Amino acid sequence: MDRLVKPDVKEVELSFKSGQKCSSVFRLTNLMHTMSVAVSLTTTKPALFSFSQPFSVIPPLSSLSYTLLSQPLDQPPLCSAHHHDVITVRSAMLPTGKAHPDDFHRLFSVPGRHVFMDAAMTISFVGPQVVEFLIAHHAKMGPELSSFLGKAISGCSESQLTKSLKLAIESENPDLVSALIDAGAEINGKDSDGRSLLGSAVKAGSVDMVRVLIASGCRVDNSADRVLHDAAAMNRIDLIEILCKSSGNLELNSADSDGRTPVHIAAARGHVEALSFLLSAGGSGEARDSKGWTPLHHSSAAGHHDVVECLLERSNAKYVVDRDGKTAFALAAENGHTELLAPLRVNDALHRAARLGDVNGVKSCLAEGATVNGRDQNGWTPLHRAAFKGGIECARVLLNHGAQVDAVDEAGYTPLHCAVEAGHAPVAMLLIAHGARPGTKNVSVKGGSLPLNVDRFKNHPALVIKPFCHEKERV
C-alpha cells in the first residue's frame, strides 16, 4: 500500500477577493477498512495558508472535510507556473483510533516508514479578480499567462467573464480575448452605453482585436454603436476597411446623437485619408447634421484645406445653407480661414468661364487652384458647362487638367450627353477621343426619349443637331 488516504481533488481552488480571507473546502477519505488514520496537513507557505484542522483522525472507510484558509492580500500571490503553492497530505496508521496533540507531533515530526506521503495538492487562486489582475499585468507574465488564466477562468460565471472581456479587449491581447470567449464570455454583450464590445477594440486601435471579435460573431448595433465614427476620428483607414468589409450589417451613414456621420467626423478632424475612403465606400458628402451642416461646413469652419478640396471635388454641398442660412464659404470667412475663400469661390468663376467659352479665364482659374471637377448646385462640372456651350477649347483645357470625362450630374447626364443634346459635334468627338462612353443613358427629348447615339457624328462630321434649351442652363 502506497497511501492511506485519498483526496477528492487534485487542486484546491481559492476564490480570490482583494483584502479578504479566502477559503476552500476539500475532503480526505480513509482507504483502510479496519484501522483509523492520523492525518497531517502542511503547505509550502505556512505564513500565508492555514487549515481548520492541521491534524485529524479519520475512522476506517470514512471521510472528513477540511478548510484551507489564506490571509487577506491586496493581489493574488501568483508564483511561477512551474512552482505552485502545494498542500502536502501525510498519514500514519493509528491502531488506537485516538491521539492527543503531542501524539500527532510525535508521529509526524520524525520521517520514517510509518509516515505515508498520500498527496500533494496544488493551490490555485481563481475568480474574476484574478482574471483582471492577469489582464492588467499580461505584458509581464510571459508564457505562463495562459496557464494562470486557464485556472483563474474556472472560478468565473458567464457574466463575470463578459465583464472581463471588455478589459481584455482594451489590453490589446488577442489571446486573452480568445481564451475568455472560448470559456463562455458573451461576445455580444453591451457596455454601460448599450454599445457592442467591438467599439472597445476600435477605440484601442487594434486591428487584430477587431478581426478576432468579428470572426467570433460580434455584431454591430447601428442604433448605438459608433465604430466607424471612432475609426474616422483616428484616421484609421485600416480599421474602416475591415469594418466595412467584415461587418455586414454596418451602416456607413449612421448618425450619432448630433446627427453626424463618419464622413462628418473625418471632415471635422481634417482626416482627408479617412474621408476619401469613406466617400469611395459610399459615404455621403451631402449629409446634414442637427445644425444643418454638411461635411464641407465642418471642414470649412475648421480650416482644413485638403478636406475642403476633396469635398469640392467629390460632393455637391457648396451651395447648401445650414439652419442659420450660412454656406461653407460664410463659415470659412467667419473663422478667418481666408485661404479657403478662393477655392470656395474660384470654382464659381471657373464655371462662368467655361460657360462663356473664356479659355484664358479657365486657365487662370485652374492656375489659382480651382477644382477642375467642382460641381454647381445641379451637379454640373465645368466640363458639362463647356460641352453644353460648345466650347471645344475650354473643354480641351479642362480635359488636359484632369476633368472627369464621364462625370454624372444629379439627373445622370455626362458631358457627352450635354454636347449631343446641344448639337456640338466637335465637342462630342473630343470627349469620345478622351474615353467618353456613349449610350450610358437615354437623353430626354420632346415627344419621348432618344438613345444617345454619337456614331452619327462619325459618319456625318458636318451634321449639326438643332439645339434646344436645357433645363439647367443658366443665362
Short mmCIF file of C-alpha atoms in Angstrom, two decimals:
data_model
loop_
_atom_site.label_atom_id
_atom_site.label_comp_id
_atom_site.label_asym_id
_atom_site.label_seq_id
_atom_site.Cartn_x
_atom_site.Cartn_y
_atom_site.Cartn_z
CA MET A 1 0.00 0.00 0.00
CA ASP A 2 1.46 3.37 -1.01
CA ARG A 3 -1.10 5.61 0.73
CA LEU A 4 -3.67 5.54 3.48
CA VAL A 5 -5.98 8.39 2.45
CA LYS A 6 -7.23 9.83 -0.83
CA PRO A 7 -8.21 13.48 -1.52
CA ASP A 8 -11.34 14.25 -3.56
CA VAL A 9 -9.49 16.82 -5.71
CA LYS A 10 -6.06 17.22 -7.20
CA GLU A 11 -6.17 21.01 -6.99
CA VAL A 12 -7.67 23.23 -4.31
CA GLU A 13 -9.12 26.45 -5.73
CA LEU A 14 -9.39 29.64 -3.69
CA SER A 15 -11.79 32.30 -4.99
CA PHE A 16 -9.66 35.41 -4.51
CA LYS A 17 -11.12 38.64 -3.15
CA SER A 18 -8.82 41.56 -2.51
CA GLY A 19 -8.37 42.40 1.16
CA GLN A 20 -10.39 39.41 2.37
CA LYS A 21 -9.63 35.96 3.68
CA CYS A 22 -10.18 33.26 1.07
CA SER A 23 -11.25 29.72 1.85
CA SER A 24 -11.90 26.43 0.10
CA VAL A 25 -13.16 23.06 1.30
CA PHE A 26 -11.83 19.65 0.27
CA ARG A 27 -12.30 16.10 1.58
CA LEU A 28 -10.00 13.23 2.51
CA THR A 29 -11.14 9.60 2.63
CA ASN A 30 -9.54 6.86 4.73
CA LEU A 31 -8.82 3.87 2.50
CA MET A 32 -8.28 1.49 5.41
CA HIS A 33 -11.08 -0.98 6.13
CA THR A 34 -10.32 -1.68 9.80
CA MET A 35 -7.94 1.00 11.09
CA SER A 36 -8.18 4.72 11.78
CA VAL A 37 -5.61 7.03 10.16
CA ALA A 38 -3.90 10.12 11.56
CA VAL A 39 -3.56 12.95 9.03
CA SER A 40 -1.16 15.92 8.90
CA LEU A 41 -1.67 18.89 6.50
CA THR A 42 1.08 21.37 5.63
CA THR A 43 1.66 23.97 2.90
CA THR A 44 4.68 25.47 1.18
CA LYS A 45 3.78 28.86 2.71
CA PRO A 46 2.57 28.41 6.29
CA ALA A 47 2.56 32.20 6.84
CA LEU A 48 0.00 32.59 4.06
CA PHE A 49 -2.08 29.42 4.34
CA SER A 50 -3.63 27.62 7.30
CA PHE A 51 -6.13 24.81 7.94
CA SER A 52 -9.21 24.41 10.07
CA GLN A 53 -7.71 21.04 11.17
CA PRO A 54 -3.96 20.70 10.59
CA PHE A 55 -4.10 17.33 12.42
CA SER A 56 -7.01 14.93 12.47
CA VAL A 57 -8.12 11.30 12.78
CA ILE A 58 -10.22 9.65 10.09
CA PRO A 59 -12.09 6.46 11.04
CA PRO A 60 -11.94 3.44 8.71
CA LEU A 61 -13.54 4.00 5.29
CA SER A 62 -14.75 7.42 6.41
CA SER A 63 -14.24 10.93 5.06
CA LEU A 64 -13.56 14.31 6.66
CA SER A 65 -13.87 17.83 5.27
CA TYR A 66 -11.06 20.36 5.63
CA THR A 67 -10.97 24.10 5.06
CA LEU A 68 -7.94 25.81 3.54
CA LEU A 69 -7.63 29.48 4.56
CA SER A 70 -5.47 32.22 3.11
CA GLN A 71 -4.55 35.55 4.70
CA PRO A 72 -6.02 38.81 3.30
CA LEU A 73 -3.99 40.08 0.34
CA ASP A 74 -4.24 43.06 -2.00
CA GLN A 75 -3.43 40.98 -5.06
CA PRO A 76 -3.29 37.26 -5.85
CA PRO A 77 0.08 35.67 -4.94
CA LEU A 78 0.82 34.12 -8.30
CA CYS A 79 4.03 32.11 -8.39
CA SER A 80 5.76 30.56 -11.31
CA ALA A 81 3.57 28.18 -13.26
CA HIS A 82 6.23 25.54 -12.59
CA HIS A 83 6.43 26.17 -8.82
CA HIS A 84 2.91 26.16 -7.39
CA ASP A 85 1.93 26.51 -3.77
CA VAL A 86 1.16 22.98 -2.58
CA ILE A 87 -0.75 21.21 0.18
CA THR A 88 1.11 18.12 1.42
CA VAL A 89 -1.02 15.33 2.90
CA ARG A 90 0.81 12.88 5.19
CA SER A 91 -0.77 10.00 7.07
CA ALA A 92 0.06 7.34 9.63
CA MET A 93 -1.85 4.32 10.90
CA LEU A 94 -3.43 4.80 14.32
CA PRO A 95 -4.30 1.42 15.88
CA THR A 96 -5.85 3.01 18.96
CA GLY A 97 -8.15 5.22 16.89
CA LYS A 98 -7.32 8.18 19.18
CA ALA A 99 -4.48 10.67 19.50
CA HIS A 100 -3.55 13.69 21.62
CA PRO A 101 -1.79 16.75 20.11
CA ASP A 102 1.52 15.51 21.38
CA ASP A 103 0.91 12.19 19.64
CA PHE A 104 0.46 13.96 16.29
CA HIS A 105 3.71 15.83 16.70
CA ARG A 106 5.48 12.63 17.67
CA LEU A 107 4.05 10.75 14.65
CA PHE A 108 4.89 13.33 12.02
CA SER A 109 7.96 15.14 13.37
CA VAL A 110 10.32 12.30 12.53
CA PRO A 111 10.31 10.83 8.99
CA GLY A 112 10.07 7.10 8.74
CA ARG A 113 8.35 4.17 7.16
CA HIS A 114 5.37 4.76 9.39
CA VAL A 115 4.58 8.04 7.58
CA PHE A 116 2.89 7.90 4.20
CA MET A 117 3.05 10.76 1.67
CA ASP A 118 -0.50 10.46 0.39
CA ALA A 119 -0.96 13.52 -1.82
CA ALA A 120 0.39 16.87 -2.96
CA MET A 121 -2.49 19.13 -3.99
CA THR A 122 -1.83 22.30 -5.94
CA ILE A 123 -3.28 25.57 -4.58
CA SER A 124 -4.75 27.87 -7.24
CA PHE A 125 -6.35 31.29 -6.97
CA VAL A 126 -9.37 31.70 -9.23
CA GLY A 127 -12.17 34.16 -9.93
CA PRO A 128 -12.76 37.46 -11.73
CA GLN A 129 -10.29 39.48 -9.68
CA VAL A 130 -7.50 37.08 -10.63
CA VAL A 131 -8.51 37.35 -14.29
CA GLU A 132 -8.49 41.14 -14.06
CA PHE A 133 -5.07 41.03 -12.40
CA LEU A 134 -3.70 38.84 -15.18
CA ILE A 135 -5.15 41.14 -17.84
CA ALA A 136 -3.60 44.20 -16.19
CA HIS A 137 -0.18 42.51 -15.93
CA HIS A 138 -0.27 40.36 -19.05
CA ALA A 139 2.81 42.02 -20.54
CA LYS A 140 4.92 40.87 -17.57
CA MET A 141 3.51 37.35 -17.31
CA GLY A 142 5.12 35.95 -20.43
CA PRO A 143 4.39 32.36 -21.49
CA GLU A 144 3.00 31.48 -18.05
CA LEU A 145 0.00 33.72 -18.64
CA SER A 146 -2.11 31.08 -20.38
CA SER A 147 -1.58 28.57 -17.55
CA PHE A 148 -2.68 31.00 -14.85
CA LEU A 149 -5.54 32.35 -16.94
CA GLY A 150 -6.92 28.90 -17.69
CA LYS A 151 -7.18 28.16 -13.97
CA ALA A 152 -8.46 31.60 -12.96
CA ILE A 153 -11.28 31.44 -15.52
CA SER A 154 -12.63 28.24 -13.96
CA GLY A 155 -13.92 30.25 -11.00
CA CYS A 156 -15.87 32.79 -13.08
CA SER A 157 -19.50 32.96 -14.11
CA GLU A 158 -20.55 33.94 -17.63
CA SER A 159 -21.38 37.49 -16.55
CA GLN A 160 -18.01 37.84 -14.84
CA LEU A 161 -16.22 36.56 -17.93
CA THR A 162 -18.14 39.02 -20.10
CA LYS A 163 -17.16 41.89 -17.83
CA SER A 164 -13.51 40.82 -18.01
CA LEU A 165 -13.75 40.54 -21.79
CA LYS A 166 -14.01 44.32 -22.16
CA LEU A 167 -10.83 44.75 -20.11
CA ALA A 168 -9.08 42.12 -22.23
CA ILE A 169 -10.10 43.94 -25.41
CA GLU A 170 -8.66 47.18 -24.06
CA SER A 171 -5.41 45.35 -23.24
CA GLU A 172 -4.97 44.64 -26.98
CA ASN A 173 -4.08 41.00 -26.35
CA PRO A 174 -5.99 38.74 -28.80
CA ASP A 175 -5.01 35.59 -26.89
CA LEU A 176 -6.69 36.83 -23.73
CA VAL A 177 -9.83 37.71 -25.67
CA SER A 178 -9.96 34.36 -27.42
CA ALA A 179 -9.50 32.50 -24.13
CA LEU A 180 -12.37 34.37 -22.48
CA ILE A 181 -14.66 33.85 -25.47
CA ASP A 182 -13.84 30.14 -25.54
CA ALA A 183 -14.60 29.95 -21.80
CA GLY A 184 -18.11 31.35 -22.33
CA ALA A 185 -17.90 35.15 -22.30
CA GLU A 186 -20.84 36.70 -24.18
CA ILE A 187 -19.39 38.14 -27.37
CA ASN A 188 -22.44 40.30 -27.98
CA GLY A 189 -22.62 41.77 -24.51
CA LYS A 190 -23.13 45.53 -24.19
CA ASP A 191 -21.28 48.20 -22.24
CA SER A 192 -22.99 50.72 -19.97
CA ASP A 193 -23.95 52.82 -23.01
CA GLY A 194 -25.52 49.88 -24.80
CA ARG A 195 -22.71 49.61 -27.33
CA SER A 196 -21.09 46.43 -28.58
CA LEU A 197 -17.67 45.22 -27.46
CA LEU A 198 -16.38 45.93 -30.95
CA GLY A 199 -16.33 49.60 -30.01
CA SER A 200 -13.71 48.96 -27.33
CA ALA A 201 -11.46 47.22 -29.83
CA VAL A 202 -11.81 50.08 -32.31
CA LYS A 203 -11.06 52.69 -29.65
CA ALA A 204 -7.99 50.67 -28.67
CA GLY A 205 -6.94 50.84 -32.33
CA SER A 206 -6.24 47.12 -32.52
CA VAL A 207 -6.76 45.62 -35.95
CA ASP A 208 -6.07 42.11 -34.65
CA MET A 209 -8.64 42.56 -31.90
CA VAL A 210 -11.29 43.74 -34.34
CA ARG A 211 -10.63 40.70 -36.53
CA VAL A 212 -10.94 38.32 -33.55
CA LEU A 213 -14.24 39.83 -32.43
CA ILE A 214 -15.78 39.86 -35.90
CA ALA A 215 -14.63 36.28 -36.52
CA SER A 216 -16.20 35.29 -33.19
CA GLY A 217 -19.57 36.68 -34.23
CA CYS A 218 -19.58 40.11 -32.62
CA ARG A 219 -22.41 42.12 -34.17
CA VAL A 220 -22.78 45.87 -34.55
CA ASP A 221 -25.87 47.66 -33.25
CA ASN A 222 -26.34 50.59 -35.60
CA SER A 223 -28.67 52.32 -33.17
CA ALA A 224 -25.94 52.59 -30.54
CA ASP A 225 -22.53 51.70 -31.97
CA ARG A 226 -20.24 54.37 -33.36
CA VAL A 227 -17.34 52.20 -34.51
CA LEU A 228 -16.95 53.97 -37.85
CA HIS A 229 -17.14 57.34 -36.14
CA ASP A 230 -14.33 56.29 -33.78
CA ALA A 231 -12.18 54.92 -36.60
CA ALA A 232 -12.76 58.08 -38.67
CA ALA A 233 -11.81 60.25 -35.68
CA MET A 234 -8.47 58.41 -35.52
CA ASN A 235 -7.97 58.50 -39.31
CA ARG A 236 -7.61 54.70 -39.26
CA ILE A 237 -8.31 53.57 -42.80
CA ASP A 238 -7.27 50.02 -41.92
CA LEU A 239 -9.98 49.77 -39.27
CA ILE A 240 -12.58 51.39 -41.51
CA GLU A 241 -11.78 48.93 -44.29
CA ILE A 242 -12.05 45.88 -42.02
CA LEU A 243 -15.33 47.11 -40.54
CA CYS A 244 -16.84 47.86 -43.94
CA LYS A 245 -15.80 44.51 -45.44
CA SER A 246 -16.40 42.21 -42.48
CA SER A 247 -19.37 43.60 -40.61
CA GLY A 248 -22.27 43.04 -42.98
CA ASN A 249 -24.90 44.96 -41.02
CA LEU A 250 -22.84 48.14 -40.62
CA GLU A 251 -24.48 51.34 -41.86
CA LEU A 252 -21.92 53.61 -43.46
CA ASN A 253 -24.00 56.76 -42.98
CA SER A 254 -25.31 56.09 -39.47
CA ALA A 255 -25.63 59.26 -37.41
CA ASP A 256 -24.58 59.97 -33.82
CA SER A 257 -26.57 61.99 -31.29
CA ASP A 258 -25.61 65.20 -33.12
CA GLY A 259 -26.66 63.82 -36.48
CA ARG A 260 -23.07 63.46 -37.64
CA THR A 261 -21.99 60.62 -39.89
CA PRO A 262 -18.45 59.17 -40.04
CA VAL A 263 -17.86 61.47 -43.03
CA HIS A 264 -18.74 64.47 -40.86
CA ILE A 265 -16.26 63.28 -38.22
CA ALA A 266 -13.41 62.80 -40.69
CA ALA A 267 -14.10 66.21 -42.25
CA ALA A 268 -14.25 68.00 -38.90
CA ARG A 269 -10.95 66.40 -37.78
CA GLY A 270 -9.22 67.16 -41.07
CA HIS A 271 -8.58 63.50 -41.89
CA VAL A 272 -8.55 63.56 -45.67
CA GLU A 273 -7.42 59.93 -45.98
CA ALA A 274 -10.33 58.58 -43.94
CA LEU A 275 -12.68 60.98 -45.70
CA SER A 276 -11.63 59.80 -49.15
CA PHE A 277 -12.03 56.16 -48.18
CA LEU A 278 -15.48 56.70 -46.69
CA LEU A 279 -16.66 58.61 -49.76
CA SER A 280 -15.33 55.85 -52.02
CA ALA A 281 -17.14 53.23 -49.94
CA GLY A 282 -20.47 55.02 -50.26
CA GLY A 283 -20.39 57.64 -47.53
CA SER A 284 -22.43 60.76 -48.23
CA GLY A 285 -20.70 64.09 -48.70
CA GLU A 286 -24.05 65.91 -48.61
CA ALA A 287 -25.49 64.51 -45.35
CA ARG A 288 -26.57 67.16 -42.86
CA ASP A 289 -26.21 67.03 -39.09
CA SER A 290 -28.54 68.52 -36.47
CA LYS A 291 -27.25 72.03 -37.26
CA GLY A 292 -27.76 71.52 -40.96
CA TRP A 293 -24.03 71.31 -41.54
CA THR A 294 -22.61 69.15 -44.29
CA PRO A 295 -19.07 67.76 -44.04
CA LEU A 296 -18.00 70.78 -46.12
CA HIS A 297 -19.39 73.12 -43.47
CA HIS A 298 -17.31 71.37 -40.81
CA SER A 299 -14.08 71.36 -42.79
CA SER A 300 -14.54 74.98 -43.90
CA ALA A 301 -15.26 76.15 -40.35
CA ALA A 302 -12.17 74.31 -39.08
CA GLY A 303 -9.92 75.45 -41.91
CA HIS A 304 -8.97 72.02 -43.27
CA HIS A 305 -7.83 72.96 -46.76
CA ASP A 306 -7.15 69.45 -48.09
CA VAL A 307 -10.53 68.20 -46.89
CA VAL A 308 -12.30 71.17 -48.47
CA GLU A 309 -10.56 70.44 -51.76
CA CYS A 310 -11.57 66.77 -51.56
CA LEU A 311 -15.20 67.57 -50.81
CA LEU A 312 -15.40 70.18 -53.56
CA GLU A 313 -14.11 67.50 -55.92
CA ARG A 314 -16.37 64.67 -54.78
CA SER A 315 -19.53 66.18 -53.35
CA ASN A 316 -22.04 68.86 -54.20
CA ALA A 317 -22.56 70.79 -50.98
CA LYS A 318 -21.01 74.18 -51.68
CA TYR A 319 -24.38 75.88 -52.04
CA VAL A 320 -26.06 74.13 -49.10
CA VAL A 321 -27.12 76.51 -46.32
CA ASP A 322 -27.35 75.43 -42.68
CA ARG A 323 -30.14 76.22 -40.23
CA ASP A 324 -28.76 79.74 -39.86
CA GLY A 325 -28.69 80.25 -43.61
CA LYS A 326 -24.91 80.00 -43.88
CA THR A 327 -22.88 78.29 -46.58
CA ALA A 328 -19.48 76.71 -46.11
CA PHE A 329 -17.98 79.89 -47.61
CA ALA A 330 -19.64 82.01 -44.91
CA LEU A 331 -18.28 79.78 -42.13
CA ALA A 332 -14.76 79.91 -43.56
CA ALA A 333 -14.97 83.72 -43.72
CA GLU A 334 -16.33 83.98 -40.15
CA ASN A 335 -13.49 81.87 -38.76
CA GLY A 336 -10.78 83.75 -40.62
CA HIS A 337 -9.78 80.95 -42.98
CA THR A 338 -9.06 83.28 -45.87
CA GLU A 339 -7.07 80.62 -47.71
CA LEU A 340 -10.31 78.72 -48.25
CA LEU A 341 -12.24 81.60 -49.74
CA ALA A 342 -10.57 81.24 -53.13
CA PRO A 343 -11.30 77.51 -53.56
CA LEU A 344 -14.85 78.00 -52.34
CA ARG A 345 -15.39 80.91 -54.78
CA VAL A 346 -12.93 80.40 -57.60
CA ASN A 347 -14.81 77.32 -58.73
CA ASP A 348 -17.78 79.52 -59.49
CA ALA A 349 -15.51 81.66 -61.65
CA LEU A 350 -14.33 78.52 -63.43
CA HIS A 351 -17.91 77.55 -64.20
CA ARG A 352 -18.62 81.04 -65.55
CA ALA A 353 -15.51 80.98 -67.72
CA ALA A 354 -16.41 77.53 -69.08
CA ARG A 355 -19.96 78.70 -69.83
CA LEU A 356 -18.71 81.82 -71.65
CA GLY A 357 -16.01 79.96 -73.58
CA ASP A 358 -13.33 82.09 -71.93
CA VAL A 359 -10.26 79.89 -72.42
CA ASN A 360 -7.90 82.32 -70.69
CA GLY A 361 -10.35 82.61 -67.81
CA VAL A 362 -10.46 78.82 -67.48
CA LYS A 363 -6.67 78.65 -67.45
CA SER A 364 -6.44 81.45 -64.90
CA CYS A 365 -8.94 79.81 -62.55
CA LEU A 366 -7.15 76.48 -62.74
CA ALA A 367 -3.83 78.20 -62.05
CA GLU A 368 -5.37 79.80 -58.96
CA GLY A 369 -6.38 76.40 -57.60
CA ALA A 370 -9.92 75.94 -58.82
CA THR A 371 -11.19 72.37 -58.59
CA VAL A 372 -11.41 71.05 -62.12
CA ASN A 373 -14.25 68.69 -61.20
CA GLY A 374 -16.02 71.03 -58.80
CA ARG A 375 -19.81 70.87 -59.12
CA ASP A 376 -22.51 73.52 -59.13
CA GLN A 377 -25.87 73.22 -57.39
CA ASN A 378 -27.13 70.89 -60.15
CA GLY A 379 -24.14 68.61 -60.11
CA TRP A 380 -22.62 70.01 -63.30
CA THR A 381 -18.83 70.20 -63.61
CA PRO A 382 -17.09 72.87 -65.72
CA LEU A 383 -16.78 70.24 -68.46
CA HIS A 384 -20.58 69.80 -68.52
CA ARG A 385 -20.85 73.56 -68.97
CA ALA A 386 -18.23 73.78 -71.73
CA ALA A 387 -19.73 70.78 -73.56
CA PHE A 388 -23.24 72.22 -73.49
CA LYS A 389 -21.99 75.59 -74.79
CA GLY A 390 -19.77 74.05 -77.44
CA GLY A 391 -16.57 75.49 -76.01
CA ILE A 392 -14.20 72.98 -77.50
CA GLU A 393 -11.04 74.84 -76.48
CA CYS A 394 -12.30 75.20 -72.92
CA ALA A 395 -13.21 71.50 -72.92
CA ARG A 396 -9.74 70.61 -74.18
CA VAL A 397 -8.05 72.63 -71.41
CA LEU A 398 -10.29 71.08 -68.76
CA LEU A 399 -9.60 67.56 -70.02
CA ASN A 400 -5.86 68.21 -70.04
CA HIS A 401 -6.14 69.28 -66.40
CA GLY A 402 -7.81 66.07 -65.29
CA ALA A 403 -11.51 66.72 -65.82
CA GLN A 404 -13.59 63.56 -65.45
CA VAL A 405 -14.90 62.82 -68.91
CA ASP A 406 -17.83 60.73 -67.65
CA ALA A 407 -18.81 62.79 -64.59
CA VAL A 408 -22.54 62.38 -63.97
CA ASP A 409 -24.83 65.17 -62.75
CA GLU A 410 -27.86 64.73 -60.49
CA ALA A 411 -30.03 63.68 -63.45
CA GLY A 412 -27.48 61.21 -64.78
CA TYR A 413 -26.12 63.44 -67.60
CA THR A 414 -22.49 63.27 -68.65
CA PRO A 415 -20.66 66.00 -70.59
CA LEU A 416 -21.18 63.86 -73.71
CA HIS A 417 -24.93 63.95 -73.18
CA CYS A 418 -24.73 67.72 -72.93
CA ALA A 419 -22.71 68.03 -76.15
CA VAL A 420 -25.05 65.74 -78.11
CA GLU A 421 -28.15 67.37 -76.71
CA ALA A 422 -26.90 70.81 -77.68
CA GLY A 423 -25.70 69.62 -81.11
CA HIS A 424 -21.98 70.27 -80.67
CA ALA A 425 -20.42 67.50 -82.77
CA PRO A 426 -16.76 68.63 -82.46
CA VAL A 427 -17.02 68.66 -78.64
CA ALA A 428 -18.70 65.25 -78.67
CA MET A 429 -15.90 63.80 -80.79
CA LEU A 430 -13.29 65.34 -78.47
CA LEU A 431 -14.95 63.74 -75.47
CA ILE A 432 -15.12 60.36 -77.21
CA ALA A 433 -11.44 60.67 -78.07
CA HIS A 434 -10.77 61.12 -74.33
CA GLY A 435 -12.68 57.98 -73.43
CA ALA A 436 -16.28 59.17 -73.01
CA ARG A 437 -18.67 56.22 -73.16
CA PRO A 438 -21.73 56.77 -75.34
CA GLY A 439 -25.05 55.07 -74.74
CA THR A 440 -24.97 55.08 -70.92
CA LYS A 441 -28.27 56.96 -70.58
CA ASN A 442 -31.26 57.96 -72.67
CA VAL A 443 -31.48 61.67 -73.37
CA SER A 444 -34.94 63.07 -72.80
CA VAL A 445 -36.31 64.99 -75.75
CA LYS A 446 -39.65 66.43 -76.64
CA GLY A 447 -42.11 63.72 -77.54
CA GLY A 448 -40.19 60.86 -75.91
CA SER A 449 -36.61 59.67 -75.38
CA LEU A 450 -33.81 59.34 -77.85
CA PRO A 451 -30.94 56.87 -77.29
CA LEU A 452 -27.63 58.65 -77.15
CA ASN A 453 -26.04 57.60 -80.43
CA VAL A 454 -22.94 59.57 -81.24
CA ASP A 455 -21.94 57.23 -84.08
CA ARG A 456 -23.79 59.53 -86.43
CA PHE A 457 -21.14 62.18 -85.75
CA LYS A 458 -18.50 59.79 -87.09
CA ASN A 459 -20.45 59.27 -90.28
CA HIS A 460 -21.61 62.83 -90.64
CA PRO A 461 -18.92 65.20 -89.38
CA ALA A 462 -20.81 68.23 -90.60
CA LEU A 463 -24.14 67.18 -89.07
CA VAL A 464 -25.46 69.73 -86.62
CA ILE A 465 -28.36 68.81 -84.39
CA LYS A 466 -30.69 71.68 -83.67
CA PRO A 467 -30.13 72.60 -80.01
CA PHE A 468 -32.86 73.27 -77.51
CA CYS A 469 -32.73 74.94 -74.13
CA HIS A 470 -31.59 72.61 -71.33
CA GLU A 471 -33.49 72.99 -68.08
CA LYS A 472 -30.27 73.51 -66.15
CA GLU A 473 -28.73 76.16 -68.39
CA ARG A 474 -28.16 79.45 -66.64
CA VAL A 475 -28.11 82.73 -68.54
#
